Amino acid sequence: ADNAVTIRTRKFLTNRLLNRKQMIVDVLHPGRPNVSHKELDERLSKLYKSPVDCVFTFGFRTAFGGGKSTGFALIYDSLEDAKKIEPKYRLIRHGIGAKGTISSKQRKERKNRAKKFRGTKKAKVCSVLRFAYFRLFLLGSVQAATAGKK
């Protein structure tokens, strides 16, 4: 079943500003419901001679009737470039960093606290609370990195 998957790329573009290659990926997979992102990442990294963790695939949709999926792929020159440019949610999906665990109650309290202010003061209150989110994200990514080394 593994060799039944064919990968074709189109609209290939080397984006020097963002240090990446970007492309639309067509995956032909007759007899299979779909192909996992992990498998696609491995295949594309082999195809473009780059590390697996620098390949980001997303936005895949299976054609009606199955057998073909189309999505988007980004291949960064290095992991540092990916960490700088990729959105946080995609890094989390990729296993780089961890999701900040903030309860809905804390989110609501933050929202209601911000309601009491207007203009620059409101931005200041929100930024202090956003810093807490960011710190949780960083702590999560450090924990994930140390967990991977063990």
Tab-separated table of C-alpha atoms in Angstrom:
chain	number	residue	atom	x	y	z
A	1	ALA	CA	0.000	0.000	0.000
A	2	ASP	CA	2.981	2.331	0.677
A	3	ASN	CA	4.157	2.295	-2.944
A	4	ALA	CA	0.606	3.036	-4.203
A	5	VAL	CA	1.034	6.680	-3.146
A	6	THR	CA	2.220	9.147	-5.795
A	7	ILE	CA	3.244	12.685	-4.869
A	8	ARG	CA	3.317	15.488	-7.440
A	9	THR	CA	4.185	19.095	-6.684
A	10	ARG	CA	3.118	22.135	-8.685
A	11	LYS	CA	3.375	25.915	-8.435
A	12	PHE	CA	6.782	25.436	-6.821
A	13	LEU	CA	8.334	28.672	-5.549
A	14	THR	CA	11.616	29.345	-3.778
A	15	ASN	CA	10.858	32.114	-1.310
A	16	ARG	CA	14.215	33.688	-0.402
A	17	LEU	CA	12.638	36.297	1.892
A	18	LEU	CA	11.204	33.614	4.176
A	19	ASN	CA	13.996	31.041	3.573
A	20	ARG	CA	11.659	28.358	2.328
A	21	LYS	CA	10.364	26.438	-0.658
A	22	GLN	CA	6.600	26.477	-1.040
A	23	MET	CA	4.382	24.382	-3.283
A	24	ILE	CA	1.013	22.821	-3.887
A	25	VAL	CA	1.110	19.054	-3.346
A	26	ASP	CA	-1.124	16.600	-5.215
A	27	VAL	CA	-1.231	13.156	-3.624
A	28	LEU	CA	-2.650	10.241	-5.605
A	29	HIS	CA	-3.676	7.432	-3.261
A	30	PRO	CA	-6.031	4.978	-4.996
A	31	GLY	CA	-7.415	2.369	-2.630
A	32	ARG	CA	-6.514	4.409	0.456
A	33	PRO	CA	-8.715	6.856	2.348
A	34	ASN	CA	-5.874	9.393	2.729
A	35	VAL	CA	-2.175	9.746	3.555
A	36	SER	CA	-0.893	10.891	6.952
A	37	HIS	CA	0.982	14.177	7.341
A	38	LYS	CA	3.907	12.262	8.838
A	39	GLU	CA	4.207	10.090	5.726
A	40	LEU	CA	3.892	13.130	3.440
A	41	ASP	CA	6.584	14.988	5.414
A	42	GLU	CA	8.949	12.010	5.098
A	43	ARG	CA	8.313	11.642	1.346
A	44	LEU	CA	8.753	15.379	0.657
A	45	SER	CA	11.923	15.580	2.775
A	46	LYS	CA	13.398	12.730	0.741
A	47	LEU	CA	12.268	14.344	-2.512
A	48	TYR	CA	13.739	17.769	-1.687
A	49	LYS	CA	16.714	16.508	0.377
A	50	SER	CA	15.869	18.352	3.589
A	51	PRO	CA	15.331	17.360	7.254
A	52	VAL	CA	11.872	15.977	8.091
A	53	ASP	CA	11.244	18.536	10.851
A	54	CYS	CA	11.648	21.430	8.360
A	55	VAL	CA	8.718	20.202	6.224
A	56	PHE	CA	5.264	21.578	7.068
A	57	THR	CA	2.199	20.191	5.256
A	58	PHE	CA	-1.300	21.562	5.780
A	59	GLY	CA	-4.648	22.313	4.169
A	60	PHE	CA	-5.198	18.918	2.565
A	61	ARG	CA	-8.586	18.185	1.050
A	62	THR	CA	-9.567	14.828	-0.431
A	63	ALA	CA	-11.321	15.022	-3.791
A	64	PHE	CA	-14.882	13.739	-3.985
A	65	GLY	CA	-14.753	10.001	-4.592
A	66	GLY	CA	-11.319	9.745	-2.955
A	67	GLY	CA	-8.066	8.720	-4.539
A	68	LYS	CA	-6.629	12.225	-4.724
A	69	SER	CA	-5.806	14.872	-2.128
A	70	THR	CA	-4.451	18.357	-2.640
A	71	GLY	CA	-2.750	20.555	-0.068
A	72	PHE	CA	0.110	22.908	0.622
A	73	ALA	CA	3.707	22.294	1.735
A	74	LEU	CA	6.427	24.558	3.079
A	75	ILE	CA	10.034	23.379	3.347
A	76	TYR	CA	12.214	25.664	5.444
A	77	ASP	CA	15.990	25.919	5.062
A	78	SER	CA	16.428	25.385	8.816
A	79	LEU	CA	14.335	24.714	11.903
A	80	GLU	CA	15.258	28.157	13.297
A	81	ASP	CA	13.702	29.814	10.227
A	82	ALA	CA	10.561	27.737	10.695
A	83	LYS	CA	10.294	28.706	14.374
A	84	LYS	CA	10.627	32.382	13.448
A	85	ILE	CA	8.070	32.395	10.639
A	86	GLU	CA	5.512	29.618	11.177
A	87	PRO	CA	2.411	30.444	13.244
A	88	LYS	CA	2.385	29.044	16.785
A	89	TYR	CA	-0.549	26.687	16.170
A	90	ARG	CA	1.286	25.002	13.290
A	91	LEU	CA	4.446	24.622	15.385
A	92	ILE	CA	2.337	22.998	18.114
A	93	ARG	CA	0.766	20.615	15.563
A	94	HIS	CA	4.245	19.790	14.326
A	95	GLY	CA	5.399	18.906	17.857
A	96	ILE	CA	7.626	21.963	18.315
A	97	GLY	CA	6.567	23.783	21.462
A	98	ALA	CA	3.499	23.035	23.518
A	99	LYS	CA	0.079	24.512	23.859
A	100	GLY	CA	-0.338	26.898	26.773
A	101	THR	CA	-2.898	25.503	29.183
A	102	ILE	CA	-4.999	28.441	30.261
A	103	SER	CA	-8.468	27.664	31.552
A	104	SER	CA	-11.573	29.228	30.079
A	105	LYS	CA	-12.207	30.878	33.460
A	106	GLN	CA	-8.866	32.707	33.231
A	107	ARG	CA	-9.670	33.766	29.660
A	108	LYS	CA	-13.030	35.158	30.769
A	109	GLU	CA	-11.452	37.007	33.705
A	110	ARG	CA	-8.917	38.551	31.331
A	111	LYS	CA	-11.666	39.625	28.925
A	112	ASN	CA	-13.737	41.183	31.722
A	113	ARG	CA	-10.711	42.935	33.222
A	114	ALA	CA	-9.953	44.452	29.818
A	115	LYS	CA	-13.552	45.723	29.522
A	116	LYS	CA	-12.910	48.231	32.333
A	117	PHE	CA	-10.261	50.079	30.311
A	118	ARG	CA	-10.175	51.955	27.020
A	119	GLY	CA	-7.433	52.837	24.541
A	120	THR	CA	-3.789	52.467	25.551
A	121	LYS	CA	-4.624	51.336	29.080
A	122	LYS	CA	-6.685	48.464	27.670
A	123	ALA	CA	-3.769	47.457	25.439
A	124	LYS	CA	-1.464	47.551	28.472
A	125	VAL	CA	-3.756	45.286	30.537
A	126	CYS	CA	-4.075	42.845	27.627
A	127	SER	CA	-0.317	42.824	26.951
A	128	VAL	CA	0.463	41.915	30.563
A	129	LEU	CA	-1.956	39.027	30.305
A	130	ARG	CA	-0.667	38.063	26.843
A	131	PHE	CA	2.820	37.840	28.288
A	132	ALA	CA	1.509	35.149	30.636
A	133	TYR	CA	0.232	33.203	27.589
A	134	PHE	CA	3.572	33.573	25.824
A	135	ARG	CA	5.484	32.475	28.924
A	136	LEU	CA	3.317	29.346	29.121
A	137	PHE	CA	4.030	28.627	25.449
A	138	LEU	CA	7.793	28.987	26.016
A	139	LEU	CA	7.689	26.785	29.125
A	140	GLY	CA	5.748	24.182	27.155
A	141	SER	CA	8.298	24.211	24.321
A	142	VAL	CA	11.196	23.855	26.809
A	143	GLN	CA	9.422	20.938	28.490
A	144	ALA	CA	8.740	19.309	25.112
A	145	ALA	CA	12.403	19.732	24.097
A	146	THR	CA	13.679	18.207	27.356
A	147	ALA	CA	11.166	15.348	27.083
A	148	GLY	CA	12.509	14.560	23.596
A	149	LYS	CA	16.096	14.262	24.887
A	150	LYS	CA	15.275	11.618	27.505
